[in-house]
mmCIF file of C-alpha atoms and ligand atoms in Angstrom:
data_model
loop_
_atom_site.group_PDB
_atom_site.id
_atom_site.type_symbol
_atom_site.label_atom_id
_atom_site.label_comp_id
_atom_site.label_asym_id
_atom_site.label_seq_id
_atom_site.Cartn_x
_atom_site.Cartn_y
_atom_site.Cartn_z
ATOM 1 C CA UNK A 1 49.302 180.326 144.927
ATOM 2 C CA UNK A 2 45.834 178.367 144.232
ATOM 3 C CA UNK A 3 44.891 177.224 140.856
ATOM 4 C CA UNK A 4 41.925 175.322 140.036
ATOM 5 C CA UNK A 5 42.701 172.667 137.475
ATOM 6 C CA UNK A 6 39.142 171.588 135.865
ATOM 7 C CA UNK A 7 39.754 167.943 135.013
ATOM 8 C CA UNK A 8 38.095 164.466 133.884
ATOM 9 C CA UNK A 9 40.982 163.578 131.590
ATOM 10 C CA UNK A 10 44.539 161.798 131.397
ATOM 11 C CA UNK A 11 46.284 165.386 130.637
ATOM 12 C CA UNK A 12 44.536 166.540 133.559
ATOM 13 C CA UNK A 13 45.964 164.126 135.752
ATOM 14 C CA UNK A 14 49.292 164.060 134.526
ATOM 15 C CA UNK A 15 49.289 167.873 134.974
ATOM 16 C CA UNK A 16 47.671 166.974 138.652
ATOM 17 C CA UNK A 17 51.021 164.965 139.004
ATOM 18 C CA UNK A 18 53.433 168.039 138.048
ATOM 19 C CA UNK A 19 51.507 170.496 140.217
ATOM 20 C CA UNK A 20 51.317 168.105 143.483
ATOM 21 C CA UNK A 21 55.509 167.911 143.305
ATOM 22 C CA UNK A 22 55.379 171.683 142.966
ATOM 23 C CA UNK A 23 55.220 174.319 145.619
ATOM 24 C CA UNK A 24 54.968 177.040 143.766
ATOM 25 C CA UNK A 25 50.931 176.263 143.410
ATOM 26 C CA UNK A 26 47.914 175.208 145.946
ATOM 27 C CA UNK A 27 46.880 173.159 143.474
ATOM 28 C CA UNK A 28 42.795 171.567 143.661
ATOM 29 C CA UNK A 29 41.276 168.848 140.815
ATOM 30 C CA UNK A 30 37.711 169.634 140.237
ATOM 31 C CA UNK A 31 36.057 166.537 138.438
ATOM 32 C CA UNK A 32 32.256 166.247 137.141
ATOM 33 C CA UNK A 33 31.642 162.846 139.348
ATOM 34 C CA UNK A 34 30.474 161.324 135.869
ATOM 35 C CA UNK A 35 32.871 157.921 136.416
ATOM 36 C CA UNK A 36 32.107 155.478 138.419
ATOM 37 C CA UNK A 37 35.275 153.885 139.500
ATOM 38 C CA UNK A 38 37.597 156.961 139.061
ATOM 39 C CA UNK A 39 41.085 156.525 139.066
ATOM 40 C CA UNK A 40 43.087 158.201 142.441
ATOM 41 C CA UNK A 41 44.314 161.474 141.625
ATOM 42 C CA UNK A 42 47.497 163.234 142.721
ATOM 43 C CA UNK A 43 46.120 166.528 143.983
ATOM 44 C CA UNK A 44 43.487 167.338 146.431
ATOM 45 C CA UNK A 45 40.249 167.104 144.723
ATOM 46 C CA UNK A 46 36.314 168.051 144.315
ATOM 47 C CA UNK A 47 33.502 166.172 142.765
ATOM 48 C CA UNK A 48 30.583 167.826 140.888
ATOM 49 C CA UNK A 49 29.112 170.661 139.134
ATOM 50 C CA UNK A 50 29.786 174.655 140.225
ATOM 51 C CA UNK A 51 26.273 175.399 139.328
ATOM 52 C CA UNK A 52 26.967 177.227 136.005
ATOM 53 C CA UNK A 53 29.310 180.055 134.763
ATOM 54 C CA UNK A 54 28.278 182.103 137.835
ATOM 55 C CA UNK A 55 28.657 179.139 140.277
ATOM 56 C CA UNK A 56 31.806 178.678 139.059
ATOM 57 C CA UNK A 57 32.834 182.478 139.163
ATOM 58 C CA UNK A 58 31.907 182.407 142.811
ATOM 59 C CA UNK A 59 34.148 179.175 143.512
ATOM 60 C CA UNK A 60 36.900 181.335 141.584
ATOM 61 C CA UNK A 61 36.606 184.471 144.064
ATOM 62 C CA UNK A 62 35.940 182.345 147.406
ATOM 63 C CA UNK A 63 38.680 180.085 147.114
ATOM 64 C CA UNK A 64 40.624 183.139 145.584
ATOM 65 C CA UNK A 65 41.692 181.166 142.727
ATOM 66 C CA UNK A 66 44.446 182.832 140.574
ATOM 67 C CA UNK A 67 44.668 180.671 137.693
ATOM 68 C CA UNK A 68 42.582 178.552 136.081
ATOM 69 C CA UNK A 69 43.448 175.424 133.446
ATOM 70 C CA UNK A 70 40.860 173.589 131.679
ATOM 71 C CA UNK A 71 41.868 170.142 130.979
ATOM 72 C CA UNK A 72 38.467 168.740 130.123
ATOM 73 C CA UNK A 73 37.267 167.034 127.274
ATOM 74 C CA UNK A 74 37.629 168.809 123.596
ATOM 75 C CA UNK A 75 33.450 167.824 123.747
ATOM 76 C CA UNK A 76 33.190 168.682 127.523
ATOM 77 C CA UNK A 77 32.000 172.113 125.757
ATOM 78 C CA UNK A 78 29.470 173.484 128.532
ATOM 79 C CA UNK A 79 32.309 173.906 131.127
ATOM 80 C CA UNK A 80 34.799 174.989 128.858
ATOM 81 C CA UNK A 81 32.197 177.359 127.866
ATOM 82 C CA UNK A 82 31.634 178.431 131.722
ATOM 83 C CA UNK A 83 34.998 178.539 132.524
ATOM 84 C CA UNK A 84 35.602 181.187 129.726
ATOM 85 C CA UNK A 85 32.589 183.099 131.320
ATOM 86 C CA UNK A 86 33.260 182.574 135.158
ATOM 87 C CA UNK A 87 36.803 183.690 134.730
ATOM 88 C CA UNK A 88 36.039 186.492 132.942
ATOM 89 C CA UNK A 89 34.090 187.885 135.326
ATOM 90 C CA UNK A 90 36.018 186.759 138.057
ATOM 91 C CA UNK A 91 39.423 188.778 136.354
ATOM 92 C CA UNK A 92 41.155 184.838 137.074
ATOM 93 C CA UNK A 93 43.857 184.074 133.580
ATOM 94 C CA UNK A 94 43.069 180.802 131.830
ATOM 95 C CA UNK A 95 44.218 178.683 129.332
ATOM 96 C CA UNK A 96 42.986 175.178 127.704
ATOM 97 C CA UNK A 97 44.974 171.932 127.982
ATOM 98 C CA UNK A 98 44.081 170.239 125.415
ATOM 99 C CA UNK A 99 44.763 166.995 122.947
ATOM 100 C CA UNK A 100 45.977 167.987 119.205
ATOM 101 C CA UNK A 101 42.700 166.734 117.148
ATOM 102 C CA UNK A 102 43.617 163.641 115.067
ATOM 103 C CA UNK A 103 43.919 164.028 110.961
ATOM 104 C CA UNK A 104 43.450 161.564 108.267
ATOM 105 C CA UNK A 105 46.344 160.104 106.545
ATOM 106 C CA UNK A 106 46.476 158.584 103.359
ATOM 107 C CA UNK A 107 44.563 155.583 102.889
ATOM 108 C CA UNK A 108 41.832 156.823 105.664
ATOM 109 C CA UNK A 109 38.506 156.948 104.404
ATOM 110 C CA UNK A 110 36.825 159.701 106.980
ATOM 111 C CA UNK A 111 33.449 160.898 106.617
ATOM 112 C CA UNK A 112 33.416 164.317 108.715
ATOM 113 C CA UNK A 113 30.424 165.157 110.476
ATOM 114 C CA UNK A 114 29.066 167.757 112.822
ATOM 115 C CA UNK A 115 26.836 166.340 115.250
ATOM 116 C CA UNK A 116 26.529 162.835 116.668
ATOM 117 C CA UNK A 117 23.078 162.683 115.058
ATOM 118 C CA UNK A 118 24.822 163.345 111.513
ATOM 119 C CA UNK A 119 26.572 160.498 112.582
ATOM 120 C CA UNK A 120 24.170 158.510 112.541
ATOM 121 C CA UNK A 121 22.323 159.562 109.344
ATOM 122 C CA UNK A 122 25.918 159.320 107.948
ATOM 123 C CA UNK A 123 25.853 155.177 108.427
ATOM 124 C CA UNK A 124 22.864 154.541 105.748
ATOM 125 C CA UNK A 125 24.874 152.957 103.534
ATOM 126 C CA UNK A 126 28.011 152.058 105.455
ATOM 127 C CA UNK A 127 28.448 148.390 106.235
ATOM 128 C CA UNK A 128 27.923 146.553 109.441
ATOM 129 C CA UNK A 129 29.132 145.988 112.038
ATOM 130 C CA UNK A 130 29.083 149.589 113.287
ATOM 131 C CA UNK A 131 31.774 149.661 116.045
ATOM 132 C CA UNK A 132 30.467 153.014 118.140
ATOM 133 C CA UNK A 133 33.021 154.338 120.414
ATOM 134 C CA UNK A 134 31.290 157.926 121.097
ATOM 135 C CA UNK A 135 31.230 157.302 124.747
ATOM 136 C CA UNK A 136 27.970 155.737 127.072
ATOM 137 C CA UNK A 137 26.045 159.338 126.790
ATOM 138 C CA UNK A 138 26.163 160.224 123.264
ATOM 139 C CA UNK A 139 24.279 157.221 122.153
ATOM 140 C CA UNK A 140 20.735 158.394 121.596
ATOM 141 C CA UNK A 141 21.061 158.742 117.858
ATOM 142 C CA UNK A 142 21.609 155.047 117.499
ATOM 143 C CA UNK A 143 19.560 153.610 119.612
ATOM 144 C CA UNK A 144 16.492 153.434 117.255
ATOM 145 C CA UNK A 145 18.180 152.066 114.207
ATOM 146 C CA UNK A 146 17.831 148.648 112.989
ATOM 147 C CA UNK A 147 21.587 147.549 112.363
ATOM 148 C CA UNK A 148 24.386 145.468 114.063
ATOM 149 C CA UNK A 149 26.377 147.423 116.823
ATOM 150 C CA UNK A 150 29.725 147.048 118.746
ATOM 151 C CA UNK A 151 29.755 149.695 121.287
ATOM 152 C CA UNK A 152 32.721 150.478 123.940
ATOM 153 C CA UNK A 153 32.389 152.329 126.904
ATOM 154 C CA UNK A 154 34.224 152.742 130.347
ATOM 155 C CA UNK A 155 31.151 152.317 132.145
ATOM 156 C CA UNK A 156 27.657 150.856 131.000
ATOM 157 C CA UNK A 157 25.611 152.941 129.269
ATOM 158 C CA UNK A 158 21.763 153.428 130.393
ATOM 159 C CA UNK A 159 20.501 152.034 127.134
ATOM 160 C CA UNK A 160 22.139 150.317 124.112
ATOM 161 C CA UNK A 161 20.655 150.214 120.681
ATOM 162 C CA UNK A 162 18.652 146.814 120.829
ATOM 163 C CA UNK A 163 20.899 143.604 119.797
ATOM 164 C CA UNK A 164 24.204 145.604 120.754
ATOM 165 C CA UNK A 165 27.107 143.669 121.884
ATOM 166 C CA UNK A 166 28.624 145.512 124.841
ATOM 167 C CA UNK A 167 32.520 145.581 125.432
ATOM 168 C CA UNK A 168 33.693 147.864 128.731
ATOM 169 C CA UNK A 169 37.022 148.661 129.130
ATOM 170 C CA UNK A 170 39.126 151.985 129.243
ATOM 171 C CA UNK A 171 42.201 151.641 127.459
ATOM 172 C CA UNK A 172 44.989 152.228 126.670
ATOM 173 C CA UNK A 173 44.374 150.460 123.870
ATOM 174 C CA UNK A 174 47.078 148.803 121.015
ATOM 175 C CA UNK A 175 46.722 148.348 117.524
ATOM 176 C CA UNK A 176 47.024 144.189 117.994
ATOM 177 C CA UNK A 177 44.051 144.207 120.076
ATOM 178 C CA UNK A 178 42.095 146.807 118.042
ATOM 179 C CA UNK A 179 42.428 144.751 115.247
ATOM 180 C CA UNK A 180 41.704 141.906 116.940
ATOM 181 C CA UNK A 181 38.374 143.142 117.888
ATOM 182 C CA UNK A 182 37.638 144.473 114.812
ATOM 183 C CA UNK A 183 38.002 141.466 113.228
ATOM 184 C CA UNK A 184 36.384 138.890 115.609
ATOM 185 C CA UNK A 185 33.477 141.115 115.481
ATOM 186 C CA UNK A 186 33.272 141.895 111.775
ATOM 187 C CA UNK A 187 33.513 145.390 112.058
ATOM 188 C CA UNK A 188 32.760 147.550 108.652
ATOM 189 C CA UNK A 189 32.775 150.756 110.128
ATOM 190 C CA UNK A 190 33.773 152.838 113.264
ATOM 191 C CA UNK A 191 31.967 155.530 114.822
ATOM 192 C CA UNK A 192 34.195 158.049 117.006
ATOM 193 C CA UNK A 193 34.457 161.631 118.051
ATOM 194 C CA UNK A 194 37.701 163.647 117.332
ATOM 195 C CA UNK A 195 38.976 163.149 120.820
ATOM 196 C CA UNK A 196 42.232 163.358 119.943
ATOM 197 C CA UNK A 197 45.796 162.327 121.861
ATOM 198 C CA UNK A 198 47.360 158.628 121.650
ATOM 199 C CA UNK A 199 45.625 156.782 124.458
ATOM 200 C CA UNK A 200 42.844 156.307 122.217
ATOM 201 C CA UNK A 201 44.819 156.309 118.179
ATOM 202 C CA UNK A 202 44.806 152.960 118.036
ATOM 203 C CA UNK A 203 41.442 152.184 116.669
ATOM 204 C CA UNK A 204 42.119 154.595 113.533
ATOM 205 C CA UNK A 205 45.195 152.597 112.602
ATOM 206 C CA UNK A 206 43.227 149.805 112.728
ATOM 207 C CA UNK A 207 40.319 150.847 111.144
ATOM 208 C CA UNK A 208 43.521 152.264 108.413
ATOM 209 C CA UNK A 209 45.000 148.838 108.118
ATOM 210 C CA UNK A 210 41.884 146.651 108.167
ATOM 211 C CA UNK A 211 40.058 149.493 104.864
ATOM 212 C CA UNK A 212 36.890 150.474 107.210
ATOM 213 C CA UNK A 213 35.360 153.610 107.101
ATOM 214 C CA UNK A 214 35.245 156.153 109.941
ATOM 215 C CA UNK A 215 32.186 158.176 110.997
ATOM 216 C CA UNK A 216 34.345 161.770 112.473
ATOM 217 C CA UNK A 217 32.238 163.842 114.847
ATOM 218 C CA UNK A 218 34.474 167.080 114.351
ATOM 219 C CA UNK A 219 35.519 168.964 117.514
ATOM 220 C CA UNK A 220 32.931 171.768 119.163
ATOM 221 C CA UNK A 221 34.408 175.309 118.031
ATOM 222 C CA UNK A 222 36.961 176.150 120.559
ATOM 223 C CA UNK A 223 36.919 179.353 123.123
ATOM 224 C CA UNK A 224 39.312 182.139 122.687
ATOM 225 C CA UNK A 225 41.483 181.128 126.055
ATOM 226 C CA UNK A 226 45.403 180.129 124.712
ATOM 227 C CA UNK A 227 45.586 176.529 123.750
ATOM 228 C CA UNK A 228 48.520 174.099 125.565
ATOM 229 C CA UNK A 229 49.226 170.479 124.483
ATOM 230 C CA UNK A 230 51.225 169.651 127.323
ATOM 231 C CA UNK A 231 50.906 169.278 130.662
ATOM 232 C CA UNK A 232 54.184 170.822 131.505
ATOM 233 C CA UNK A 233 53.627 173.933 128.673
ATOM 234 C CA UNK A 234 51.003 174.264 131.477
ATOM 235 C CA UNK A 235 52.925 174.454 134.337
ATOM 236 C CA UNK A 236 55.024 177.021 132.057
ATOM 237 C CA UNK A 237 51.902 179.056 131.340
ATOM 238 C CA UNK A 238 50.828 178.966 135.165
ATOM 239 C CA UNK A 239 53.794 180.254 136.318
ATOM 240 C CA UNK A 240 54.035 183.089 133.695
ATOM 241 C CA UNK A 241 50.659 183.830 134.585
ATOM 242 C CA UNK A 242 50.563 184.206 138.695
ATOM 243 C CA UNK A 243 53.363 186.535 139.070
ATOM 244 C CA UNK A 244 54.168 185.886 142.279
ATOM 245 C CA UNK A 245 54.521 182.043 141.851
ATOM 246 C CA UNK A 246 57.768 183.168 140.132
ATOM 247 C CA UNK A 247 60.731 181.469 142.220
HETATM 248 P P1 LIG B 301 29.929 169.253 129.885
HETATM 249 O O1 LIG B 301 28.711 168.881 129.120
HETATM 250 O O2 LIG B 301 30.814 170.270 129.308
HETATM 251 O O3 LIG B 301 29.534 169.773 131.348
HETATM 252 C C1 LIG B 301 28.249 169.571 131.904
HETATM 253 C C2 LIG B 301 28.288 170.077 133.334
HETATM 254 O O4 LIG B 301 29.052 169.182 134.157
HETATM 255 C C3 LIG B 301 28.969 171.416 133.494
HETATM 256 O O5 LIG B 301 28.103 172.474 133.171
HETATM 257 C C4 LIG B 301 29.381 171.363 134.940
HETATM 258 O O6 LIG B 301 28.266 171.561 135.803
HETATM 259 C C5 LIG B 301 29.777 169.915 135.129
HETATM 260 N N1 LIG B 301 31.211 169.675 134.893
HETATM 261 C C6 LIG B 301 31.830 169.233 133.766
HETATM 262 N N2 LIG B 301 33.131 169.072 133.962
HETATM 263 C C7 LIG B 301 33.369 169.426 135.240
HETATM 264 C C8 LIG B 301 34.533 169.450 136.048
HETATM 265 N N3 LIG B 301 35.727 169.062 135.568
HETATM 266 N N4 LIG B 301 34.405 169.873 137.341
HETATM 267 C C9 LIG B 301 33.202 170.243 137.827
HETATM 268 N N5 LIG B 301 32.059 170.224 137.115
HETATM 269 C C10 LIG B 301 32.147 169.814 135.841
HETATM 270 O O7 LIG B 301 30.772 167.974 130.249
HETATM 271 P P2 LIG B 301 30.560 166.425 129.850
HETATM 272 O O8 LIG B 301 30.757 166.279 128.385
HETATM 273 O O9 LIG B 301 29.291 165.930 130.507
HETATM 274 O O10 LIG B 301 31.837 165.785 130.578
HETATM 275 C C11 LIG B 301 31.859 165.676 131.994
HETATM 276 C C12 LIG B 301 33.272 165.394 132.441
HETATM 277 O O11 LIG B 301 33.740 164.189 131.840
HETATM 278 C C13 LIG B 301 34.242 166.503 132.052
HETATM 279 O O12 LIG B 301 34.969 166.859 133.199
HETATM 280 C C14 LIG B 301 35.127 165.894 130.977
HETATM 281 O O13 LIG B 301 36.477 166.312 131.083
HETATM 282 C C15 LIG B 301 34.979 164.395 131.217
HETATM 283 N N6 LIG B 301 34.984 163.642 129.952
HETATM 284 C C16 LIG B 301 34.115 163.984 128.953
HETATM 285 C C17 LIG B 301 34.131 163.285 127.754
HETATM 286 C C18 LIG B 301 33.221 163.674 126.607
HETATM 287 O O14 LIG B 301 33.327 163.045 125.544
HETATM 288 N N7 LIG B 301 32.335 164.674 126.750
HETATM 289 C C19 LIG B 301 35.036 162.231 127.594
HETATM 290 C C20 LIG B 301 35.916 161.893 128.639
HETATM 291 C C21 LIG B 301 35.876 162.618 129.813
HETATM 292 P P3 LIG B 301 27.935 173.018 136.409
HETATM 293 O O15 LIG B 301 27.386 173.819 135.255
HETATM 294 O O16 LIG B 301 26.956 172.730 137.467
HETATM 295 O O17 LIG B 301 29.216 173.594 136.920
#
């Protein structure tokens, strides 16, 4: 039974893993091709853009795809968007795999913003060093302003607000070593999306533990596909969906 798993994250690869030991599903991995160095996958797999909701609704009938599971990015909204649209049209079931959005705890000091250019405006007044880990393409907003920047990435960004110190690496990350950081670069305040999931926690415990203030870019609003937060609630969901994938 094919399924199309539309991936780019670690709970799409861990739901890659369940689905290659299963033969209940033809499973395929699409991925945008945004990494550089990505990491092997478990499944067969295809690299790049459908070509919009109707691309991807014609992928859906010609490969006669029967269910579809987004595992993107909660800010990956475009395809999430398009794969609400494409399978729609194409009459394919889908549902969201998803990370559970972190929430503050006591003692976090979160300022909650919308966009990543409210992030920015949010930082006039918020100490130095700004420690931005928003990911290499959502920098734009900084790049013009005149303060002292720590940015992370997985790969290196096209541009880097002037003066930046650059640190690449992908995790996972501890709350040792995020303090670490922190400290050795005099962080005051961190910058992050609401990603979500463990791999990446650490730096709000640290930014907890060491009193620093956190910029939140809050979620995009989410589709009206059914929400999983595991990658075997998936394999659940896949099987109640394509009837005949039933053993
Ligand atoms: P996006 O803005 O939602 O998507 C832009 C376009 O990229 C889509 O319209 C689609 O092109 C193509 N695309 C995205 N994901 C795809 C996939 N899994 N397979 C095939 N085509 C895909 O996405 P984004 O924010 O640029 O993220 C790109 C990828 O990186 C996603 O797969 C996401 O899971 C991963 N990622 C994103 C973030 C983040 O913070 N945004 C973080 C970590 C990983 P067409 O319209 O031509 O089909």
């Amino acid at each position: 039974m094919r399924v199309l798993v539309l991936g780019g994250t670690t709970e799409a690869r861990q739901l890659a893993a369940l689905l290659a030991d299963d033969t209940r599903f033809q499973a395929t991995l699409s991925l945008a091709g945004r990494t550089r160095d990505p990491a092997p996958q478990p499944l067969p797999t295809r690299v790049g853009g459908f070509g919009g909701a109707e691309g991807l609704a014609d992928h859906l009938r010609a490969d006669d795809i029967r269910a579809v599971i987004d595992a993107t990015h909660p800010f990956a909204d475009r395809i999430s968007a398009n794969a609400e649209a494409a399978c729609a049209a194409a009459g394919v079931p889908l549902a969201v795999l998803t990370r559970r959005p972190w929430m503050a705890e006591a003692g976090d000091d979160w300022r909650l913003v919308l966009t990543m250019d409210a992030a920015a405006k949010a930082l006039s007044g918020l100490p130095d060093t700004i420690f931005l880990t928003v990911g290499r393409q959502e920098l734009g907003p900084f790049l013009a302003l005149d303060r002292r920047f720590l940015v992370r990435a997985v790969d290196p960004p096209d541009a880097l607000p002037i003066g930046a110190v650059l640190v690449l690496d992908r995790g996972p990350y501890t709350l040792d070593r995020e303090m670490a950081l922190m400290r050795a670069h005099g962080v005051g305040t961190l910058v992050t999306k609401n990603s979500g999931g463990d791999a990446t926690a650490a730096k709000l415990d640290a930014a907890r533990a060491l009193g620093l203030t956190v910029v939140m870019v809050d979620r995009p609003p989410a589709g009206t596909a059914p929400r999983l937060y595991t990658a075997p609630d998936a394999v659940a969901w896949l099987a109640a969906h394509v009837p005949s994938a039933i053993a």
